[in-house]
XYZ file of C-alpha atoms in Angstrom:
344
model
C 12.872 -30.903 -6.579
C 13.608 -31.218 -2.859
C 12.142 -28.593 -0.583
C 14.111 -28.094 2.603
C 12.010 -28.412 5.757
C 11.947 -25.387 8.018
C 13.925 -25.745 11.253
C 11.804 -25.819 14.424
C 12.453 -25.377 18.141
C 12.146 -29.169 18.460
C 15.142 -29.634 16.110
C 17.282 -27.419 18.346
C 16.075 -29.265 21.440
C 16.998 -32.643 19.899
C 20.556 -31.511 19.117
C 21.107 -30.256 22.675
C 19.020 -32.967 24.345
C 16.950 -30.417 26.265
C 13.219 -29.622 26.321
C 11.524 -27.415 23.735
C 10.367 -25.203 26.616
C 14.004 -24.597 27.611
C 14.887 -23.720 24.020
C 11.992 -21.266 23.801
C 12.971 -19.598 27.069
C 16.606 -19.382 25.992
C 15.679 -17.742 22.677
C 13.548 -15.235 24.603
C 16.421 -14.488 27.018
C 14.511 -15.839 30.037
C 16.399 -15.170 33.303
C 15.617 -18.717 34.498
C 17.935 -20.167 31.826
C 21.719 -20.127 32.372
C 23.904 -18.022 30.115
C 25.766 -21.171 29.025
C 22.544 -22.790 27.792
C 21.443 -19.591 26.073
C 24.717 -19.402 24.140
C 24.475 -23.053 23.142
C 20.893 -22.624 21.934
C 21.766 -19.502 19.929
C 24.721 -21.251 18.284
C 22.679 -24.318 17.271
C 19.862 -22.045 16.043
C 22.384 -20.211 13.878
C 23.903 -23.459 12.567
C 20.472 -24.816 11.652
C 19.388 -21.462 10.135
C 16.439 -21.283 12.517
C 13.917 -18.518 11.777
C 11.501 -17.654 14.607
C 7.768 -17.850 13.932
C 6.690 -14.284 14.670
C 3.024 -15.078 14.127
C 3.066 -17.834 16.731
C 4.976 -15.548 19.073
C 2.410 -12.785 18.562
C -0.411 -15.202 19.334
C 1.292 -16.249 22.585
C 2.172 -12.730 23.722
C -0.862 -10.895 22.356
C 1.606 -8.386 20.866
C 3.531 -8.505 17.585
C 5.299 -5.113 17.560
C 4.075 -4.800 13.971
C 1.951 -1.993 12.556
C 0.152 -2.346 9.243
C 0.203 0.562 6.794
C -2.201 0.708 3.841
C -1.745 3.291 1.066
C -3.426 3.668 -2.341
C -0.058 3.565 -4.095
C 3.644 3.764 -3.290
C 4.824 5.530 -6.462
C 3.685 8.858 -5.037
C 6.122 11.062 -3.152
C 3.328 12.068 -0.775
C 2.550 8.498 0.302
C 6.175 7.297 0.292
C 7.123 10.286 2.455
C 4.296 9.539 4.912
C 5.395 5.876 5.103
C 9.020 6.845 5.683
C 8.110 9.096 8.612
C 5.738 6.527 10.154
C 8.496 3.918 10.028
C 11.101 6.307 11.429
C 8.975 7.217 14.460
C 7.775 3.645 15.157
C 11.220 2.053 14.752
C 12.515 4.200 17.617
C 9.849 2.637 19.841
C 10.605 -0.953 18.819
C 7.915 -1.361 16.158
C 8.263 -2.456 12.551
C 5.765 -1.766 9.780
C 4.152 -4.018 7.191
C 3.427 -1.870 4.165
C 0.642 -2.742 1.706
C -0.862 -0.871 -1.227
C -4.417 -1.064 -2.508
C -3.663 0.280 -6.007
C -6.946 2.205 -5.550
C -8.828 -1.142 -5.532
C -11.490 -1.825 -2.888
C -11.088 -5.604 -3.281
C -7.319 -5.424 -2.842
C -7.747 -3.121 0.151
C -10.035 -5.700 1.808
C -7.446 -8.420 1.151
C -4.758 -6.203 2.677
C -6.840 -5.728 5.820
C -7.446 -9.481 6.143
C -3.719 -10.171 5.748
C -2.746 -7.604 8.361
C -5.319 -8.905 10.828
C -4.098 -12.478 10.256
C -0.544 -11.273 10.947
C -1.735 -9.992 14.337
C -0.608 -6.398 13.803
C -0.896 -4.134 16.837
C -2.442 -1.313 14.825
C -3.303 -0.152 11.310
C -2.573 3.241 9.735
C -4.401 3.681 6.436
C -5.377 5.959 3.579
C -8.423 4.673 1.691
C -8.602 3.564 -1.928
C -10.554 5.616 -4.462
C -13.009 2.742 -4.935
C -13.833 2.369 -1.243
C -17.421 3.205 -0.325
C -18.359 0.268 1.918
C -16.644 0.727 5.301
C -17.378 -2.783 6.649
C -13.739 -3.919 6.498
C -12.587 -0.875 8.420
C -15.309 -1.545 10.993
C -13.868 -5.069 11.203
C -10.535 -3.596 12.362
C -12.293 -1.630 15.097
C -14.291 -4.673 16.223
C -11.001 -6.483 16.913
C -9.981 -3.747 19.356
C -7.071 -2.743 17.122
C -6.232 0.990 16.877
C -7.120 2.402 13.456
C -5.634 5.722 12.357
C -6.620 7.214 9.001
C -4.691 9.859 7.094
C -5.329 11.939 3.974
C -8.382 9.878 2.969
C -10.762 8.891 5.736
C -14.435 8.915 6.659
C -16.022 10.642 9.654
C -18.550 7.793 10.024
C -15.817 5.455 11.277
C -15.267 7.611 14.395
C -11.507 7.089 14.526
C -8.450 9.330 14.494
C -7.715 11.234 11.300
C -4.693 13.288 10.231
C -4.752 15.475 7.137
C -5.134 18.972 5.761
C -8.209 21.162 5.294
C -9.117 20.226 1.725
C -12.058 22.635 1.563
C -9.900 25.621 2.558
C -7.112 24.471 0.215
C -9.488 24.607 -2.761
C -10.627 28.062 -1.744
C -6.985 29.147 -1.523
C -6.291 27.870 -5.052
C -9.312 29.594 -6.593
C -8.464 32.811 -4.719
C -4.953 32.686 -6.193
C -6.253 32.145 -9.741
C -8.786 34.978 -9.395
C -5.980 37.301 -8.298
C -4.139 36.307 -11.491
C -7.136 37.555 -13.473
C -8.701 34.173 -14.282
C -12.483 34.193 -14.716
C -13.344 30.769 -16.132
C -11.740 28.206 -13.823
C -12.138 24.459 -14.462
C -11.656 21.730 -11.860
C -10.402 18.222 -12.653
C -11.438 16.633 -9.376
C -11.525 13.231 -7.759
C -14.714 11.285 -7.136
C -17.241 12.892 -4.788
C -17.765 9.715 -2.755
C -14.230 10.178 -1.384
C -14.472 12.730 1.409
C -11.298 14.703 0.615
C -12.207 15.088 -3.049
C -15.777 16.025 -2.175
C -14.376 18.707 0.138
C -12.107 19.997 -2.628
C -15.076 20.171 -5.006
C -17.180 22.007 -2.385
C -14.349 24.451 -1.768
C -14.019 25.086 -5.503
C -17.775 25.684 -5.937
C -18.074 27.975 -2.909
C -14.999 29.968 -3.956
C -16.540 30.593 -7.400
C -19.715 31.870 -5.702
C -17.681 34.066 -3.371
C -16.061 35.785 -6.366
C -19.303 35.948 -8.378
C -17.968 33.579 -11.008
C -20.473 31.298 -12.801
C -20.481 27.572 -12.028
C -20.443 25.767 -15.368
C -21.018 22.012 -15.014
C -18.848 21.454 -18.093
C -15.902 22.781 -16.121
C -16.294 20.363 -13.180
C -15.026 16.893 -14.046
C -14.589 13.877 -11.741
C -11.837 11.347 -12.458
C -9.261 8.934 -11.000
C -6.679 11.748 -11.220
C -4.023 9.739 -13.074
C -1.688 11.255 -15.678
C -3.833 9.689 -18.413
C -6.965 11.181 -16.809
C -5.283 14.575 -16.849
C -4.557 14.226 -20.553
C -8.109 13.084 -21.394
C -9.865 15.677 -19.267
C -7.645 18.517 -20.506
C -8.438 17.517 -24.090
C -12.138 17.485 -23.169
C -11.885 21.005 -21.728
C -10.035 22.322 -24.789
C -12.820 21.002 -27.015
C -15.437 23.146 -25.257
C -17.006 25.980 -27.223
C -15.882 28.380 -24.507
C -12.576 27.178 -23.109
C -11.449 27.763 -19.509
C -8.624 30.186 -18.776
C -7.421 28.168 -15.774
C -7.452 24.533 -14.625
C -7.180 23.352 -11.036
C -6.426 19.608 -10.814
C -6.924 17.832 -7.482
C -3.715 15.831 -8.020
C -0.288 16.686 -9.402
C -0.434 13.592 -11.622
C -3.593 14.836 -13.350
C -1.980 18.287 -13.549
C 1.056 16.735 -15.251
C -1.160 15.035 -17.842
C -2.946 18.346 -18.448
C 0.408 20.110 -18.818
C 1.533 17.588 -21.432
C -1.537 18.283 -23.598
C -1.160 22.057 -23.237
C 2.498 21.863 -24.258
C 1.726 19.521 -27.175
C -0.857 21.995 -28.467
C 1.486 24.966 -27.971
C -0.893 26.727 -25.585
C 0.794 29.504 -23.658
C 1.013 28.669 -19.942
C 0.030 30.578 -17.870
C -1.080 33.476 -20.095
C -3.674 31.527 -22.107
C -4.209 28.777 -19.548
C -3.115 28.820 -15.909
C -2.622 25.475 -14.187
C -2.543 24.393 -10.504
C -2.016 20.893 -9.097
C -2.251 19.360 -5.635
C 0.330 17.417 -3.601
C 3.634 19.191 -4.346
C 5.224 16.116 -5.920
C 8.967 16.624 -6.671
C 8.367 16.697 -10.446
C 6.229 19.846 -10.130
C 9.381 21.950 -9.769
C 11.264 20.098 -12.532
C 8.886 20.280 -15.508
C 8.535 23.253 -17.860
C 6.757 25.327 -16.868
C 6.969 24.388 -13.206
C 3.566 23.577 -11.681
C 1.951 25.548 -8.868
C 0.807 23.068 -6.215
C -0.328 22.550 -2.619
C 2.141 21.278 -0.041
C 0.309 18.778 2.210
C 3.150 18.415 4.757
C 3.437 14.653 4.270
C 6.204 14.120 6.833
C 4.209 15.815 9.578
C 1.149 13.718 8.670
C 3.261 10.542 8.992
C 4.727 11.683 12.289
C 1.343 12.538 13.804
C -0.178 9.227 12.633
C 2.632 7.241 14.263
C 2.455 9.256 17.501
C -1.309 8.740 17.659
C -0.818 4.966 17.424
C 1.827 5.065 20.161
C -0.641 6.845 22.452
C -2.934 3.812 22.221
C -0.133 1.423 23.231
C -0.245 3.027 26.680
C -4.000 2.492 27.066
C -5.284 -0.760 28.686
C -8.548 -0.504 26.712
C -8.815 0.960 23.203
C -11.642 3.491 23.011
C -11.550 5.456 19.769
C -13.620 8.429 18.682
C -13.527 10.953 15.857
C -10.427 12.977 16.606
C -8.997 15.100 13.815
C -5.559 16.645 13.496
C -5.834 19.159 10.654
C -2.657 20.756 9.299
C -2.524 24.024 7.373
C -1.691 23.467 3.716
C 0.605 25.814 1.790
C 0.245 27.009 -1.801
C 3.588 26.847 -3.594
C 3.269 29.293 -6.514
C 5.301 28.430 -9.603
C 5.378 29.429 -13.281
C 2.236 27.572 -14.401
C -0.060 30.081 -12.677
C 2.099 33.113 -11.986
C 0.635 35.321 -14.727
C 1.709 38.585 -13.096
C 5.350 37.422 -13.089
C 5.200 36.334 -16.768
C 3.694 39.627 -17.855
């Protein structure tokens, strides 16, 4: 099997019998090169299917016009919507994005960071994986003088910009809603406490129960990866309790969907016998039966603010980052799964 060698600047120079420096200048539209030579170089480059080496160019210029984006997964409307807005805003300013996903794996996230740094990206916008506890790789980004902007999942200890919602207040809002529906035994299928946003949601849930003089039962507070399968398993676990909950608040719409599947399979009346609330306002929440009450995180605005924050750093001669939070107000979108008053 013959592998075709990649065309180089030297190949173009040999065809035209000019120096490689002249070819490079022509390809970069240097004013010192005549228009006739530029056209000849472009035509030969096209004929030889020449592809510029962006990495080498970035090393020479100290600027790649590339921004790395790291997300836990791309099959989520929240993350895909954030990515779309980041790309839209950055494209208008001449930047392209390199999108990577960690699949909630710390090891894969570290590999993503190494790849993006090797590619000489001008900045990194990231949301951390569920497994991430050690922040050394994120500190590595900062040590390179590269702007780091975190969204949705981030850690205060990194002292960088963060864009997200108030997860603590959002949990309080959910519990408040369920209490108003008459619920008294509210369970929480949460994320892992070591992740700041999920810890804040758990704290908000606990404090809201105290505020309304509702008992905190450890059996009703469950940590998980918040997948659909987790939602199914944890909902089954809750239904097997001696005293079942009358409401479930899941910290992810995917876990809420899994919980909904189990409730429907067991013919449990939703919301009268069991109210259900998710988090994230994924499109499917309005399409399933019953539709799922959820929290709108304003993903497009998060993406926009993250991109704008990066662009601010492109105007600074020296990158000096500090903990700077942009916190958006979340919105509870009430649907059939928790609207007991409407059903009655």
